Amino acid sequence: MSDLMASPGRDRSNDRAGYRSGMAAGLGVVLLAGLVLAVADILHTGGGTGPMPPILALWALLALPVAIGIGLVLGAGNATWGGGWVIGGFRRLRNDRELDRTIAAVLIAAAVLGLVLVLGVAKLALGLVAEVQRKEVGALLLGVVVVGALPLLAIAALPLYRVTRWITIVVPAIGPVSRVVVLLVGAAAAGVGGGLVIVFDRLDYRALNLGSLFAPALLPVIALVLGGLWYGPLAGLRTRIPGRGIAALIGLVLAAALPMVALGTPSDAVQTAVTERSYLGSRMIPALRKLIDHDHDGYSAFFGGPDCDDNNPNVHPGAIEIPGNGIDDNCVGGDAPLEPPNPAQPAGAGSGKPATASGAPGPGPGDPAAAALSGGKNVLVIFVDTLRFDRLGIAGYKRNAQSLTPRIDAFAGQSVVFSHAYSQAPNTPRSVPSFMTSRYPSQVKVDKKFKDYATVLDDNDTWFEAMKAAGFRTIGESSHFYFCDRKKYPESCPDVVSWMKSNITQGADEWDNTGALNIPESNHDTAGPRIIKKTIARLDQLAQAGAQAGTGSEKFAMLVHLFEPHSTYMEHDGFKYTEHGTAALIEKYDYEIAYEDQLIGQLLDALDANGLAKTTTVVLMADHGEAFGTHIVAGKPAFFHGDNLYRELIHVPLIFRVPGAAPAARDDVVQLIDLAPTIAALFGVAPPDSWQGRSLVPAIAGRQLPSKPAFSEMLPAPEWDHEAKAMVSADGVHHVYYRISDSKWEIYDLGTDFDEKTNLADQPEAKALEQALAQWIEGPLAEGGGK
């Protein structure tokens, strides 16, 4: 039939030969470009024969569909217009100015219509999907609107084409180069330039894996260069090489077979090299794991993934371990042993006091330590965002031979300093709900677990709610999008996206969040001065009201949030900035801390001036730390926070200045979830049964504190879909880090390996440490879990 439809006299054999030639050219050029990039990636990864096969396989997976697509286009072009049709087409555009102008006008019109469509869809998506509760209904409406808009765009195409045809007059042909080529090159340059501006100016580019972004984009570029050489200066050599089509076919077969044989179960060393150092592996392996999830439980066994049984949807790292069933349900530590029948009740059980994460009851109002030491009348928690403990002067840190934090150092000299305090999460949306509710991040009840900014549900028991029930006036002072509450304080967040609703303010009698900015703007904001100003004014009001009543201030519990050390770091007057590159980031971060130290000093001075210092417990703490490229995570240096559980992100300050308590430096391992129970115990407030932390009042009172590990969690979220658990041993020596998403254990000696560079997971003591973390995951964490 096809022969009957062919033009009379047309030689179909020439068409087939042209098609094969074009297909071979497309396959050969693109696969060769993929091989060039694979070799570069192997060298970047560190060379060696181990990572070589999987890296070659990943580049084959990327290059193969591109090669087939290019080959089909070139083959079809050859069969239709004959060999050399690409060059011939550009030559015709150069010679036929009218055709050149027509195609240029069509391209401009299509670009304008495409831009209108993209911007319209983006705008509608915010209103119909992102900012509504019934997102499925919004998505359906969005689809209806888009489909309805297509005929309107089609009607607008003709008059727009007439305008763009006139516009093409101002787009000149440059010598032998046609308008179309000028437009295409200009559009490509504008796209690359715009992308670079966004990456380097608007984004924290050091936190991006730029190699994994740029390397795949180089595939078509290198293919074009190779094609230009192959059909240009090297055309003579090309024609003298026999069997070019056979070579291309062999390359196709090898590229198709390589992924099937080279992407099996790798050794730990190969998996680390490919997933953490390869340009392509750091992005493709997680993507392939999402695709290759045989039992659809959200976890995959592909390339050493964390699912230990990818054919059973009830077995995966997120499952609850069922003791004694012969199955390692959660893929950690083997099957948990059965508890003996009728186990002995732990001491204090049934007393109504909350159990700590170790199973022991937490101190309550009747405990001797709590009775021996009072917090005074009020409590003020100064919460500094993103402050590492090791940046404080009391930790020995200096820049230009001086402490960054003289005011905090002086405050610490009046206080009990817990030098081994650990956060339960590496970012604010997970850490703040955790310490406010004294629960581990996965135990906090939220509207949706897999969410960047989850809404904390009302049935959590917050620190503020406990203090309010005990007669304290609960007050929050901040100026940040995370603390927006439009129901209670509709005037405080007019510039913040309407879907931001953490509900973390529950239990507050008042929360002043005025001046809060939207997410991008807040990262360039210096909010500290206005927060300190309004906080001091509020403290003065409380002191004055009490003095006038002759009773002292109304007892209050206040939380003050200061944001400055969080990126993007701003420069401040009075500091000399001299560094470049990563050193400049560290310098700016350090000076943000120094700037914050001055503001904290103003707040402490105000407490002295209005007399509240004598009756107020003051706590200084941080929600998490910051990283500066010490570790490689998912193929990129780990800058900033939220993407791992290494020491620099979880080791935070926790300092209590309690009226009547002797200053001391404590080396007990403690957690941020201990904050709420400690404050409650200091003021004789009954802690809710849901709290998982323990009171540190015995330590503040100078007594011995039972040794206990500290635990942390990194929960998956759309912005960073990785999962991990960690434990700092009770003696503070070992940090056990279970990277669930990578099915990898890491163990570090914190005493001898400050930067955590030497993994001890293959040492004899490793199994016992891993088992201790596994027992916490399967026991206290799961038992207090919630939905």
mmCIF file with all atom_site columns, N, CA and C in Angstrom, residues 425-428 430 624-627 639-645 649 714-715 719-720 722:
data_model
loop_
_atom_site.group_PDB
_atom_site.id
_atom_site.type_symbol
_atom_site.label_atom_id
_atom_site.label_alt_id
_atom_site.label_comp_id
_atom_site.label_asym_id
_atom_site.label_entity_id
_atom_site.label_seq_id
_atom_site.pdbx_PDB_ins_code
_atom_site.Cartn_x
_atom_site.Cartn_y
_atom_site.Cartn_z
_atom_site.occupancy
_atom_site.B_iso_or_equiv
_atom_site.pdbx_formal_charge
_atom_site.auth_seq_id
_atom_site.auth_comp_id
_atom_site.auth_asym_id
_atom_site.auth_atom_id
_atom_site.pdbx_PDB_model_num
ATOM 1  N N  . ALA A 1 425 ? 15.435 17.670 65.282 1.00 0.00 ? 425 ALA A N  1
ATOM 2  C CA . ALA A 1 425 ? 15.225 17.797 63.833 1.00 0.00 ? 425 ALA A CA 1
ATOM 3  C C  . ALA A 1 425 ? 16.177 18.851 63.294 1.00 0.00 ? 425 ALA A C  1
ATOM 4  N N  . PRO A 1 426 ? 16.506 18.788 61.994 1.00 0.00 ? 426 PRO A N  1
ATOM 5  C CA . PRO A 1 426 ? 17.494 19.710 61.432 1.00 0.00 ? 426 PRO A CA 1
ATOM 6  C C  . PRO A 1 426 ? 16.901 20.952 60.795 1.00 0.00 ? 426 PRO A C  1
ATOM 7  N N  . ASN A 1 427 ? 15.591 21.187 60.941 1.00 0.00 ? 427 ASN A N  1
ATOM 8  C CA . ASN A 1 427 ? 14.998 22.392 60.364 1.00 0.00 ? 427 ASN A CA 1
ATOM 9  C C  . ASN A 1 427 ? 13.825 22.866 61.227 1.00 0.00 ? 427 ASN A C  1
ATOM 10 N N  . THR A 1 428 ? 13.445 24.116 61.026 1.00 0.00 ? 428 THR A N  1
ATOM 11 C CA . THR A 1 428 ? 12.440 24.752 61.877 1.00 0.00 ? 428 THR A CA 1
ATOM 12 C C  . THR A 1 428 ? 11.073 24.069 61.819 1.00 0.00 ? 428 THR A C  1
ATOM 13 N N  . ARG A 1 430 ? 10.150 21.151 61.566 1.00 0.00 ? 430 ARG A N  1
ATOM 14 C CA . ARG A 1 430 ? 10.101 19.894 62.331 1.00 0.00 ? 430 ARG A CA 1
ATOM 15 C C  . ARG A 1 430 ? 10.551 20.107 63.779 1.00 0.00 ? 430 ARG A C  1
ATOM 16 N N  . HIS A 1 624 ? 18.071 24.462 65.644 1.00 0.00 ? 624 HIS A N  1
ATOM 17 C CA . HIS A 1 624 ? 18.979 23.604 64.881 1.00 0.00 ? 624 HIS A CA 1
ATOM 18 C C  . HIS A 1 624 ? 20.226 24.417 64.550 1.00 0.00 ? 624 HIS A C  1
ATOM 19 N N  . GLY A 1 625 ? 21.192 23.787 63.917 1.00 0.00 ? 625 GLY A N  1
ATOM 20 C CA . GLY A 1 625 ? 22.427 24.468 63.558 1.00 0.00 ? 625 GLY A CA 1
ATOM 21 C C  . GLY A 1 625 ? 22.509 24.798 62.082 1.00 0.00 ? 625 GLY A C  1
ATOM 22 N N  . GLU A 1 626 ? 23.726 24.903 61.577 1.00 0.00 ? 626 GLU A N  1
ATOM 23 C CA . GLU A 1 626 ? 23.977 25.279 60.183 1.00 0.00 ? 626 GLU A CA 1
ATOM 24 C C  . GLU A 1 626 ? 25.206 24.537 59.680 1.00 0.00 ? 626 GLU A C  1
ATOM 25 N N  . ALA A 1 627 ? 25.241 24.261 58.377 1.00 0.00 ? 627 ALA A N  1
ATOM 26 C CA . ALA A 1 627 ? 26.351 23.510 57.783 1.00 0.00 ? 627 ALA A CA 1
ATOM 27 C C  . ALA A 1 627 ? 27.042 24.333 56.711 1.00 0.00 ? 627 ALA A C  1
ATOM 28 N N  . PHE A 1 639 ? 25.344 22.495 52.555 1.00 0.00 ? 639 PHE A N  1
ATOM 29 C CA . PHE A 1 639 ? 25.332 23.845 53.087 1.00 0.00 ? 639 PHE A CA 1
ATOM 30 C C  . PHE A 1 639 ? 23.971 24.109 53.719 1.00 0.00 ? 639 PHE A C  1
ATOM 31 N N  . PHE A 1 640 ? 23.976 24.987 54.724 1.00 0.00 ? 640 PHE A N  1
ATOM 32 C CA . PHE A 1 640 ? 22.750 25.422 55.394 1.00 0.00 ? 640 PHE A CA 1
ATOM 33 C C  . PHE A 1 640 ? 22.159 24.287 56.240 1.00 0.00 ? 640 PHE A C  1
ATOM 34 N N  . HIS A 1 641 ? 20.903 23.894 56.090 1.00 0.00 ? 641 HIS A N  1
ATOM 35 C CA . HIS A 1 641 ? 20.340 22.931 57.036 1.00 0.00 ? 641 HIS A CA 1
ATOM 36 C C  . HIS A 1 641 ? 19.133 22.228 56.426 1.00 0.00 ? 641 HIS A C  1
ATOM 37 N N  . GLY A 1 642 ? 18.640 21.233 57.163 1.00 0.00 ? 642 GLY A N  1
ATOM 38 C CA . GLY A 1 642 ? 17.432 20.526 56.767 1.00 0.00 ? 642 GLY A CA 1
ATOM 39 C C  . GLY A 1 642 ? 17.646 19.249 55.998 1.00 0.00 ? 642 GLY A C  1
ATOM 40 N N  . ASP A 1 643 ? 18.900 18.973 55.555 1.00 0.00 ? 643 ASP A N  1
ATOM 41 C CA . ASP A 1 643 ? 19.101 17.835 54.665 1.00 0.00 ? 643 ASP A CA 1
ATOM 42 C C  . ASP A 1 643 ? 19.929 16.704 55.263 1.00 0.00 ? 643 ASP A C  1
ATOM 43 N N  . ASN A 1 644 ? 20.275 16.779 56.547 1.00 0.00 ? 644 ASN A N  1
ATOM 44 C CA . ASN A 1 644 ? 21.025 15.694 57.173 1.00 0.00 ? 644 ASN A CA 1
ATOM 45 C C  . ASN A 1 644 ? 20.932 15.821 58.683 1.00 0.00 ? 644 ASN A C  1
ATOM 46 N N  . LEU A 1 645 ? 21.551 14.864 59.384 1.00 0.00 ? 645 LEU A N  1
ATOM 47 C CA . LEU A 1 645 ? 21.548 14.877 60.848 1.00 0.00 ? 645 LEU A CA 1
ATOM 48 C C  . LEU A 1 645 ? 22.972 14.839 61.404 1.00 0.00 ? 645 LEU A C  1
ATOM 49 N N  . LEU A 1 649 ? 24.331 20.228 62.607 1.00 0.00 ? 649 LEU A N  1
ATOM 50 C CA . LEU A 1 649 ? 22.928 20.637 62.487 1.00 0.00 ? 649 LEU A CA 1
ATOM 51 C C  . LEU A 1 649 ? 22.095 20.332 63.730 1.00 0.00 ? 649 LEU A C  1
ATOM 52 N N  . MET A 1 714 ? 15.035 12.982 60.788 1.00 0.00 ? 714 MET A N  1
ATOM 53 C CA . MET A 1 714 ? 14.817 13.769 59.577 1.00 0.00 ? 714 MET A CA 1
ATOM 54 C C  . MET A 1 714 ? 13.690 13.089 58.808 1.00 0.00 ? 714 MET A C  1
ATOM 55 N N  . LEU A 1 715 ? 12.555 13.765 58.742 1.00 0.00 ? 715 LEU A N  1
ATOM 56 C CA . LEU A 1 715 ? 11.382 13.192 58.090 1.00 0.00 ? 715 LEU A CA 1
ATOM 57 C C  . LEU A 1 715 ? 11.324 13.624 56.632 1.00 0.00 ? 715 LEU A C  1
ATOM 58 N N  . GLU A 1 719 ? 10.120 19.076 49.751 1.00 0.00 ? 719 GLU A N  1
ATOM 59 C CA . GLU A 1 719 ? 11.327 19.844 49.470 1.00 0.00 ? 719 GLU A CA 1
ATOM 60 C C  . GLU A 1 719 ? 12.583 18.998 49.602 1.00 0.00 ? 719 GLU A C  1
ATOM 61 N N  . TRP A 1 720 ? 12.546 17.971 50.450 1.00 0.00 ? 720 TRP A N  1
ATOM 62 C CA . TRP A 1 720 ? 13.709 17.103 50.651 1.00 0.00 ? 720 TRP A CA 1
ATOM 63 C C  . TRP A 1 720 ? 13.196 15.725 51.047 1.00 0.00 ? 720 TRP A C  1
ATOM 64 N N  . HIS A 1 722 ? 13.971 12.715 51.885 1.00 0.00 ? 722 HIS A N  1
ATOM 65 C CA . HIS A 1 722 ? 14.937 11.787 52.466 1.00 0.00 ? 722 HIS A CA 1
ATOM 66 C C  . HIS A 1 722 ? 14.550 11.559 53.923 1.00 0.00 ? 722 HIS A C  1
#
